[in-house]
PDB file of C-alpha atoms in Angstrom:
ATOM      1  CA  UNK A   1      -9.428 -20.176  28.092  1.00 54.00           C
ATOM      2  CA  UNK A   2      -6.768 -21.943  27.214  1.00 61.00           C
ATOM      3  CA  UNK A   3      -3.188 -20.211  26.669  1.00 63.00           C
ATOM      4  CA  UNK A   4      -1.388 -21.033  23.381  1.00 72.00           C
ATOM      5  CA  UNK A   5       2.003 -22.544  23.500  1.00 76.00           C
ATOM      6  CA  UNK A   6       4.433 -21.394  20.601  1.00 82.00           C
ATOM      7  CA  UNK A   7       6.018 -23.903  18.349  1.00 88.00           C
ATOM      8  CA  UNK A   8       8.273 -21.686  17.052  1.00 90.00           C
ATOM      9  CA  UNK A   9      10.277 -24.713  14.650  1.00 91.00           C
ATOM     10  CA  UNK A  10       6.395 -24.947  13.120  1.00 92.00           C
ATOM     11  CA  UNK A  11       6.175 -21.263  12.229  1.00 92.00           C
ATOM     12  CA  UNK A  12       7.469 -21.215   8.665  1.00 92.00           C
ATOM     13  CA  UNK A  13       5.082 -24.383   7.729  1.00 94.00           C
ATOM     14  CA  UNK A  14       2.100 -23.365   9.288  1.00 94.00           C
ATOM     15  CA  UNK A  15       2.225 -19.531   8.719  1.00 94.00           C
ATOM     16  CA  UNK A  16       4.870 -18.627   5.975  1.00 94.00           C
ATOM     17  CA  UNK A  17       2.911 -19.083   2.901  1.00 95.00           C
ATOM     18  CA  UNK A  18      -0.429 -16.751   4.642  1.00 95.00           C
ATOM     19  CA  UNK A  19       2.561 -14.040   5.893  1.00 95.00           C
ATOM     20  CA  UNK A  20       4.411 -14.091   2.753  1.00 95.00           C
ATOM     21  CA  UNK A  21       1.142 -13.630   1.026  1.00 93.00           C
ATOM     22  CA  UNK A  22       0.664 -10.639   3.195  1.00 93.00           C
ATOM     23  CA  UNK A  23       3.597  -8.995   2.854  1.00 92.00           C
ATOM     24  CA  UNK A  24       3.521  -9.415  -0.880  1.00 90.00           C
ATOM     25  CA  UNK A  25       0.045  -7.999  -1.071  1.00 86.00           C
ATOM     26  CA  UNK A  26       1.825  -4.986   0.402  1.00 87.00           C
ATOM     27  CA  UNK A  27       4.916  -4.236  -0.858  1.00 87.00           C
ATOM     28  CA  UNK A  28       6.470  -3.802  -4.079  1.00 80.00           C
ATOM     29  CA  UNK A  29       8.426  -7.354  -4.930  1.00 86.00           C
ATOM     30  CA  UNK A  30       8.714 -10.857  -3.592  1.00 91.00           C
ATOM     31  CA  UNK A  31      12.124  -9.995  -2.278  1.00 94.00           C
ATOM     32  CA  UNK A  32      11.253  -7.353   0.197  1.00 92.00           C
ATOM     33  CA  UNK A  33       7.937  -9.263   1.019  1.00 93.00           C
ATOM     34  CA  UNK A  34      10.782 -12.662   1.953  1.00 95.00           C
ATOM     35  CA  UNK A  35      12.755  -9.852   4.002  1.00 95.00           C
ATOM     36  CA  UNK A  36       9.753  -8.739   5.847  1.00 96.00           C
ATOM     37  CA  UNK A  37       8.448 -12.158   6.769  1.00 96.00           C
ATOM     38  CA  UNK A  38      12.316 -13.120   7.615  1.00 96.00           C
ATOM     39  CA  UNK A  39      12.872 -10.116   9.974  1.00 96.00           C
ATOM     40  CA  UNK A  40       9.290 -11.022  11.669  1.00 96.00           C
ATOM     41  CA  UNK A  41      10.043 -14.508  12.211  1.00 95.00           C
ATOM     42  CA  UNK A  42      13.439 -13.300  13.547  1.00 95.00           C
ATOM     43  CA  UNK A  43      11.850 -10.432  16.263  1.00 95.00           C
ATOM     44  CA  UNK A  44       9.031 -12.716  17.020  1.00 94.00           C
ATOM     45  CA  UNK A  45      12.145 -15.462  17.925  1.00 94.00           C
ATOM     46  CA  UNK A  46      13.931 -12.601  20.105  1.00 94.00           C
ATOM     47  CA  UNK A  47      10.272 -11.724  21.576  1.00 92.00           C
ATOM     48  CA  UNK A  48       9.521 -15.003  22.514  1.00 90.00           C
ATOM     49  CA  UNK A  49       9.821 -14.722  26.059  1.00 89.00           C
ATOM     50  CA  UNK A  50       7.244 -11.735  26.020  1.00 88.00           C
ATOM     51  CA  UNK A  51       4.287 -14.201  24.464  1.00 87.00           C
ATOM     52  CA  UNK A  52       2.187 -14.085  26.898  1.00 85.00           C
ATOM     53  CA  UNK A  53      -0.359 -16.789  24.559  1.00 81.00           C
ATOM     54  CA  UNK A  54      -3.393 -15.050  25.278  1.00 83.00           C
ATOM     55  CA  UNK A  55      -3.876 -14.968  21.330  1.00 85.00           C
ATOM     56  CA  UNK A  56      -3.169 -17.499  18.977  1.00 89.00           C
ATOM     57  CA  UNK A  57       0.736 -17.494  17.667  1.00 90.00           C
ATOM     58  CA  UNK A  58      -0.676 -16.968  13.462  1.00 92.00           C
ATOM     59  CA  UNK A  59      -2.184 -13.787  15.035  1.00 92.00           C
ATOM     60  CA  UNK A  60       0.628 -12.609  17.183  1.00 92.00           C
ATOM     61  CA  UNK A  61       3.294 -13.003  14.282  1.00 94.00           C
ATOM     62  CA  UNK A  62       0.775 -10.978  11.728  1.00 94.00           C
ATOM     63  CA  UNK A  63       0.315  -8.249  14.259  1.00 93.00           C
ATOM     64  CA  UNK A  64       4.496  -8.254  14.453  1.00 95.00           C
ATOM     65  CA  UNK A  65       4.732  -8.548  10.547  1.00 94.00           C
ATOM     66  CA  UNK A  66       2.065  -5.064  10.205  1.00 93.00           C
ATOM     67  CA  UNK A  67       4.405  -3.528  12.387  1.00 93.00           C
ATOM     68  CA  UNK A  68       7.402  -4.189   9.867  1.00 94.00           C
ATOM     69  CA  UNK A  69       5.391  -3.448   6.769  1.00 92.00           C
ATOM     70  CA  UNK A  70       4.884   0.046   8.652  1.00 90.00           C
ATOM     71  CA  UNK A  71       8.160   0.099   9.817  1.00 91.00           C
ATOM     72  CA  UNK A  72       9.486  -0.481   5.909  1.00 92.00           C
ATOM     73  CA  UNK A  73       7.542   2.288   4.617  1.00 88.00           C
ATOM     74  CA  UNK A  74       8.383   4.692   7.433  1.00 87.00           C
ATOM     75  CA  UNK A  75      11.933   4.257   5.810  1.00 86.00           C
ATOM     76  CA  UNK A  76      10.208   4.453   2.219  1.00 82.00           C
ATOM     77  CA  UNK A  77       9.481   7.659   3.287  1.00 79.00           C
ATOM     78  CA  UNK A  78      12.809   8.926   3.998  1.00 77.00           C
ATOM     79  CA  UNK A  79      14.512   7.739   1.442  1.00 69.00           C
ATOM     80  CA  UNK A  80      16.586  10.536   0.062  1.00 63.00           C
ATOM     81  CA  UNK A  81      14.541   9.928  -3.810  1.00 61.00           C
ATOM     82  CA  UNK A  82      13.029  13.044  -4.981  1.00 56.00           C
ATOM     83  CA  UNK A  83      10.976  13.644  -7.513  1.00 57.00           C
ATOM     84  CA  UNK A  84      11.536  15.619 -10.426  1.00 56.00           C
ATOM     85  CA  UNK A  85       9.164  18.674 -10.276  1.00 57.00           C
ATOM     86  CA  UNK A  86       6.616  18.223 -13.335  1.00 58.00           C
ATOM     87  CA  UNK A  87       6.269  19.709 -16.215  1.00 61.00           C
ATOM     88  CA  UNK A  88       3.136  22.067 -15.949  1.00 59.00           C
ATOM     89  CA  UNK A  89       1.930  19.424 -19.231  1.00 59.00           C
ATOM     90  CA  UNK A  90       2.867  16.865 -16.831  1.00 61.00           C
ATOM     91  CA  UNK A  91       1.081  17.932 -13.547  1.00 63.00           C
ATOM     92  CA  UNK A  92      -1.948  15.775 -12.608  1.00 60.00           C
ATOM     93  CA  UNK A  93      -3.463  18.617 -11.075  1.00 65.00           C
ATOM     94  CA  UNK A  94      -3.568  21.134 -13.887  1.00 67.00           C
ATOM     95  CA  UNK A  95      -4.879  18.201 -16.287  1.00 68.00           C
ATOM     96  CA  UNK A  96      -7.927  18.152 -13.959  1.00 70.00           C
ATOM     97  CA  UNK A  97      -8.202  21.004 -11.751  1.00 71.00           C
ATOM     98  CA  UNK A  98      -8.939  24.820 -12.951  1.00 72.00           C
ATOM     99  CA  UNK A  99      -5.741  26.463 -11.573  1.00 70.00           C
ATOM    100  CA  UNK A 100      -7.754  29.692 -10.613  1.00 73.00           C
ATOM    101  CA  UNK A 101     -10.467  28.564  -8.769  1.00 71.00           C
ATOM    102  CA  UNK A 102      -9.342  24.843  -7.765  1.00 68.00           C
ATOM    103  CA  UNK A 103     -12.418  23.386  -9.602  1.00 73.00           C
ATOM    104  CA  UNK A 104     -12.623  20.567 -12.212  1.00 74.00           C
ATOM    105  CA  UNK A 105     -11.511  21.389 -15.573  1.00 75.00           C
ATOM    106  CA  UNK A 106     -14.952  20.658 -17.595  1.00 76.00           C
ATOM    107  CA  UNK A 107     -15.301  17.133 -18.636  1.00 74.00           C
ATOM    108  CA  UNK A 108     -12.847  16.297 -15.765  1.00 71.00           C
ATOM    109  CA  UNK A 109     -14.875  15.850 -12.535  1.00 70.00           C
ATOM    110  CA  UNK A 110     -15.400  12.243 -11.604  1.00 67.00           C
ATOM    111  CA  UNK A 111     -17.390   9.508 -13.635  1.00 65.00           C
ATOM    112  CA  UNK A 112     -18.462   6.019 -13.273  1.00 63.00           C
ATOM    113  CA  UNK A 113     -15.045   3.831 -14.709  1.00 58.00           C
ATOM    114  CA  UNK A 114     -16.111   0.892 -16.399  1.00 60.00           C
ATOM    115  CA  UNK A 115     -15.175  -1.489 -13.571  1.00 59.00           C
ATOM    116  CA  UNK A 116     -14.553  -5.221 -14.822  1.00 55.00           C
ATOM    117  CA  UNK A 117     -17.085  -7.513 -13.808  1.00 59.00           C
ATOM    118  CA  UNK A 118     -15.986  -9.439 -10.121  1.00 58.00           C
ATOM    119  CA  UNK A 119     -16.925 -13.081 -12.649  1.00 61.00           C
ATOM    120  CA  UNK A 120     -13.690 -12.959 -14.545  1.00 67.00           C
ATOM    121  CA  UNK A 121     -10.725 -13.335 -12.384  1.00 67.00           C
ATOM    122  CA  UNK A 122      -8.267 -13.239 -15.052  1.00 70.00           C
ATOM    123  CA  UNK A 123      -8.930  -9.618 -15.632  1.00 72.00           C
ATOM    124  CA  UNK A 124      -9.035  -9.190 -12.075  1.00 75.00           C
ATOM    125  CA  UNK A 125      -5.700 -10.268 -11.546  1.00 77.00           C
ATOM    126  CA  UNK A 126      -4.749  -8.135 -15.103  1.00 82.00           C
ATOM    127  CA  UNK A 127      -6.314  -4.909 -13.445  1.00 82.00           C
ATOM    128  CA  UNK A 128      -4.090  -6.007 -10.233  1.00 82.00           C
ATOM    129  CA  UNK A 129      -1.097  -5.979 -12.028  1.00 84.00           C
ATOM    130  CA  UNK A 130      -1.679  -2.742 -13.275  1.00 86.00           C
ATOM    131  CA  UNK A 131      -2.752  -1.048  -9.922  1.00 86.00           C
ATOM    132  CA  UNK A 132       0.453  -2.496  -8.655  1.00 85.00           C
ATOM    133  CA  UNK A 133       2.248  -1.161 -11.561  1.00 86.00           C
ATOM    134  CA  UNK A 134       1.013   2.349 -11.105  1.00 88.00           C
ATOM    135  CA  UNK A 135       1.329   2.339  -7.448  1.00 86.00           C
ATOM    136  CA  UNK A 136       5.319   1.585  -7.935  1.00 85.00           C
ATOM    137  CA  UNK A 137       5.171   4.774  -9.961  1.00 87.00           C
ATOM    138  CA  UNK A 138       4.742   6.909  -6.397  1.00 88.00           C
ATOM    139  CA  UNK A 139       7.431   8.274  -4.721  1.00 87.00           C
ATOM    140  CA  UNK A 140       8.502   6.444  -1.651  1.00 86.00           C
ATOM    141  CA  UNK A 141       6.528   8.621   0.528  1.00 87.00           C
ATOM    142  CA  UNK A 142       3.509   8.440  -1.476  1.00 90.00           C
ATOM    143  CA  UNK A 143       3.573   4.903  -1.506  1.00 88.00           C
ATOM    144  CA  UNK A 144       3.944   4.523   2.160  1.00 89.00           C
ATOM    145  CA  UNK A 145       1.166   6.920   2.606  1.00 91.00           C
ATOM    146  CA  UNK A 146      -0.838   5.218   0.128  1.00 91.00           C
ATOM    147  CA  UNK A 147      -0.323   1.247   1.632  1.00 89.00           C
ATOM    148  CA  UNK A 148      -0.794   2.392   4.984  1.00 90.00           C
ATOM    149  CA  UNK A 149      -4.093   4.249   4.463  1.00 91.00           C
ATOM    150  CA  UNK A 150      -5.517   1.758   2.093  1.00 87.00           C
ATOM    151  CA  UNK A 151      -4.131  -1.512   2.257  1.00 86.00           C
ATOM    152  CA  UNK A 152      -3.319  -1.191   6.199  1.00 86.00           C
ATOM    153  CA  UNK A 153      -6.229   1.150   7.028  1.00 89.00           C
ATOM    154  CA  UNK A 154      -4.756   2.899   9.536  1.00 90.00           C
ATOM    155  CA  UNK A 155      -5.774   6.415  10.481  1.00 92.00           C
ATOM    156  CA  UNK A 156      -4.981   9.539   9.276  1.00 92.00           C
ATOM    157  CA  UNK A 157      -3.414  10.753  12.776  1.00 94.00           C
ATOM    158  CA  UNK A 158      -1.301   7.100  12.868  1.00 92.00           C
ATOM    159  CA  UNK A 159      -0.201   7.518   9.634  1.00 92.00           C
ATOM    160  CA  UNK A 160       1.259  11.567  10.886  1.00 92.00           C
ATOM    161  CA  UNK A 161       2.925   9.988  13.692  1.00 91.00           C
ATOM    162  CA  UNK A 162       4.300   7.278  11.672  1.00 89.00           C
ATOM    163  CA  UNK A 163       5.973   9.272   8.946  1.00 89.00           C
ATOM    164  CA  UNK A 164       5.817  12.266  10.966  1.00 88.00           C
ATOM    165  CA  UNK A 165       4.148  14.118   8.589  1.00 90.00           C
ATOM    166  CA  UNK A 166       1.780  17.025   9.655  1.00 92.00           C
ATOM    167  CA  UNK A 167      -1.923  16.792   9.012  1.00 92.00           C
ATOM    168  CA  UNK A 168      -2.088  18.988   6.473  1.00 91.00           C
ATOM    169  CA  UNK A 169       0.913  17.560   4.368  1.00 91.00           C
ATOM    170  CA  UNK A 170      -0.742  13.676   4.734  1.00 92.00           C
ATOM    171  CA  UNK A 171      -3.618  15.034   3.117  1.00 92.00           C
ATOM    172  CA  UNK A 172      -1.838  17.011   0.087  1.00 91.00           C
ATOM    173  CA  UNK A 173      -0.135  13.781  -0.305  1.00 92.00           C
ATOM    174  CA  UNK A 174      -3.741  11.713  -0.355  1.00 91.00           C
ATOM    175  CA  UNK A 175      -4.814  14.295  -2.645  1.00 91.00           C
ATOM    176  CA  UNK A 176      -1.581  13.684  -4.947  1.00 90.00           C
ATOM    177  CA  UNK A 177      -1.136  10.196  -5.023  1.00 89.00           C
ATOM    178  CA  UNK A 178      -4.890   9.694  -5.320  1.00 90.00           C
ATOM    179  CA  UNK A 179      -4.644  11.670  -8.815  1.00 89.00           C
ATOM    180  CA  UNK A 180      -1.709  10.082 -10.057  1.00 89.00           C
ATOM    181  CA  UNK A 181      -3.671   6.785  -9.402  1.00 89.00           C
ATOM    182  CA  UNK A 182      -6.451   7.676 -11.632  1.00 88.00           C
ATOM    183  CA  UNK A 183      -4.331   8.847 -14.068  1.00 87.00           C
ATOM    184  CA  UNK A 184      -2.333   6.120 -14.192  1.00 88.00           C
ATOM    185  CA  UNK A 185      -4.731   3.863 -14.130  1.00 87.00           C
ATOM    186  CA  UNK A 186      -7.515   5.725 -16.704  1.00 86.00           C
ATOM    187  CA  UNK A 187      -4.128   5.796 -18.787  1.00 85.00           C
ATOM    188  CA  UNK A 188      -3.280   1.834 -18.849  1.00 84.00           C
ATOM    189  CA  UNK A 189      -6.397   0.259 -17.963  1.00 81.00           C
ATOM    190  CA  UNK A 190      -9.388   2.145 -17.986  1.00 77.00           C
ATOM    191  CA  UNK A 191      -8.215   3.620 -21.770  1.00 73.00           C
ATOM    192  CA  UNK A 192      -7.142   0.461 -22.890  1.00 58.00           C
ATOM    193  CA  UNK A 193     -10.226  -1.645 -21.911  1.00 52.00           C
ATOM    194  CA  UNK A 194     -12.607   1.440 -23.754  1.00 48.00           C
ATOM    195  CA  UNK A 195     -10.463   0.934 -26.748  1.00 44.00           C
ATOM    196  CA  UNK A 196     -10.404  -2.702 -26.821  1.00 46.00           C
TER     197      UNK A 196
END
C-alpha cells in the first residue's frame, strides 16, 4: 500500500468546500463553521510531522475537524448561559407528560407526523431550516448533547466523558431536548404544513 504524501498548500482547494460543508452541517452559523475548518487546517499544519500517511490526507483532516466540532461544543456546554426556569404553562414536560404518574397526557403520546415527501427538495431544505432554527433554541449544553449524539453519533458513554456529564444527567438532557424538538418543530412546521 502506498503511503500518502501531504500537500498541505492543496488543502483548502481540494478539501475546504467538503470540510466547510461539514462543519456547517454542524454548527450554528457559517462563521463558527470558517473558524472550525481554520483552526483544523491550522492543528493539522502543527501535526504535520505526526502524519504517518497510512490514510488518505481528506480523511485525516475530517477526523481532526470532528475532534474540533466536539471540542466546540464541549465549550458550548460550559458556557456560563442559563436558562430561565419555565413557566409550569411553558414546560414541555407538563404539556405532554401526566405529572403524577409520568405518563402521556391523553392525546399526547406519539403519532405518525406528516413527514414531507423525500421528491421535493425545496421543502426539504424549508423543513431544514426550521430543524436548524429550533435546534438554536437549546441551551448550549443541549445543543452539544444533541449534535454529538445525532449528527456525530457518538455514544452515550463518549458523550459523558466529553462534557463530563454523568449518565443519568445525559439522558435527562436527551429526554429534554428531544421534547423541545418536537415541540418546536410540531409548533413551526408540523402545525403550519396541517394548516396550509
Amino acid at each position: 500500500m502506498a503511503l500518502s504524501v501531504p500537500e498541505p498548500a492543496q488543502w483548502l482547494a481540494r478539501y475546504g468546500d467538503d470540510l466547510y460543508r461539514f462543519a456547517l452541517s454542524r454548527v450554528a452559523s457559517a462563521e463558527e463553521a470558517q473558524e472550525l475548518v481554520q483552526d483544523t487546517l491550522c492543528s493539522a499544519l502543527d501535526a504535520l510531522a505526526s502524519f504517518r500517511g497510512e490514510a488518505s490526507e481528506r480523511t485525516w483532516l475530517f477526523v481532526i475537524l470532528r475532534r474540533k466540532v466536539v471540542d466546540f461544543y464541549r465549550r458550548q456546554a460550559r458556557s456560563p448561559f442559563v436558562p430561565l426556569p419555565l413557566l409550569p404553562e411553558q414546560d414541555p414536560e407538563a404539556e405532554f407528560f401526566q405529572p403524577a404518574t409520568g405518563h402521556w397526557q391523553p392525546g399526547q403520546g406519539p403519532a405518525d407526523w406528516a413527514a414531507p415527501s423525500d421528491e421535493d427538495a425545496l421543502e426539504q431544505q424549508e423543513f431544514q431550516a426550521v430543524l436548524r432554527s429550533c435546534q438554536q433554541r437549546l441551551s448550549p449544553q443541549h445543543g452539544a448533547v444533541f449534535v454529538l449524539r445525532f449528527a456525530e453519533e457518538m455514544s452515550a458513554e463518549e458523550i459523558c466523558a466529553a462534557l463530563q456529564l454523568t449518565a443519568a444527567n445525559y439522558w435527562v438532557i436527551v429526554h429534554r431536548l428531544k421534547l423541545h424538538l418536537r415541540r418546536c418543530l410540531e409548533k413551526n412546521w408540523f402545525g403550519s404544513t396541517l394548516r396550509s
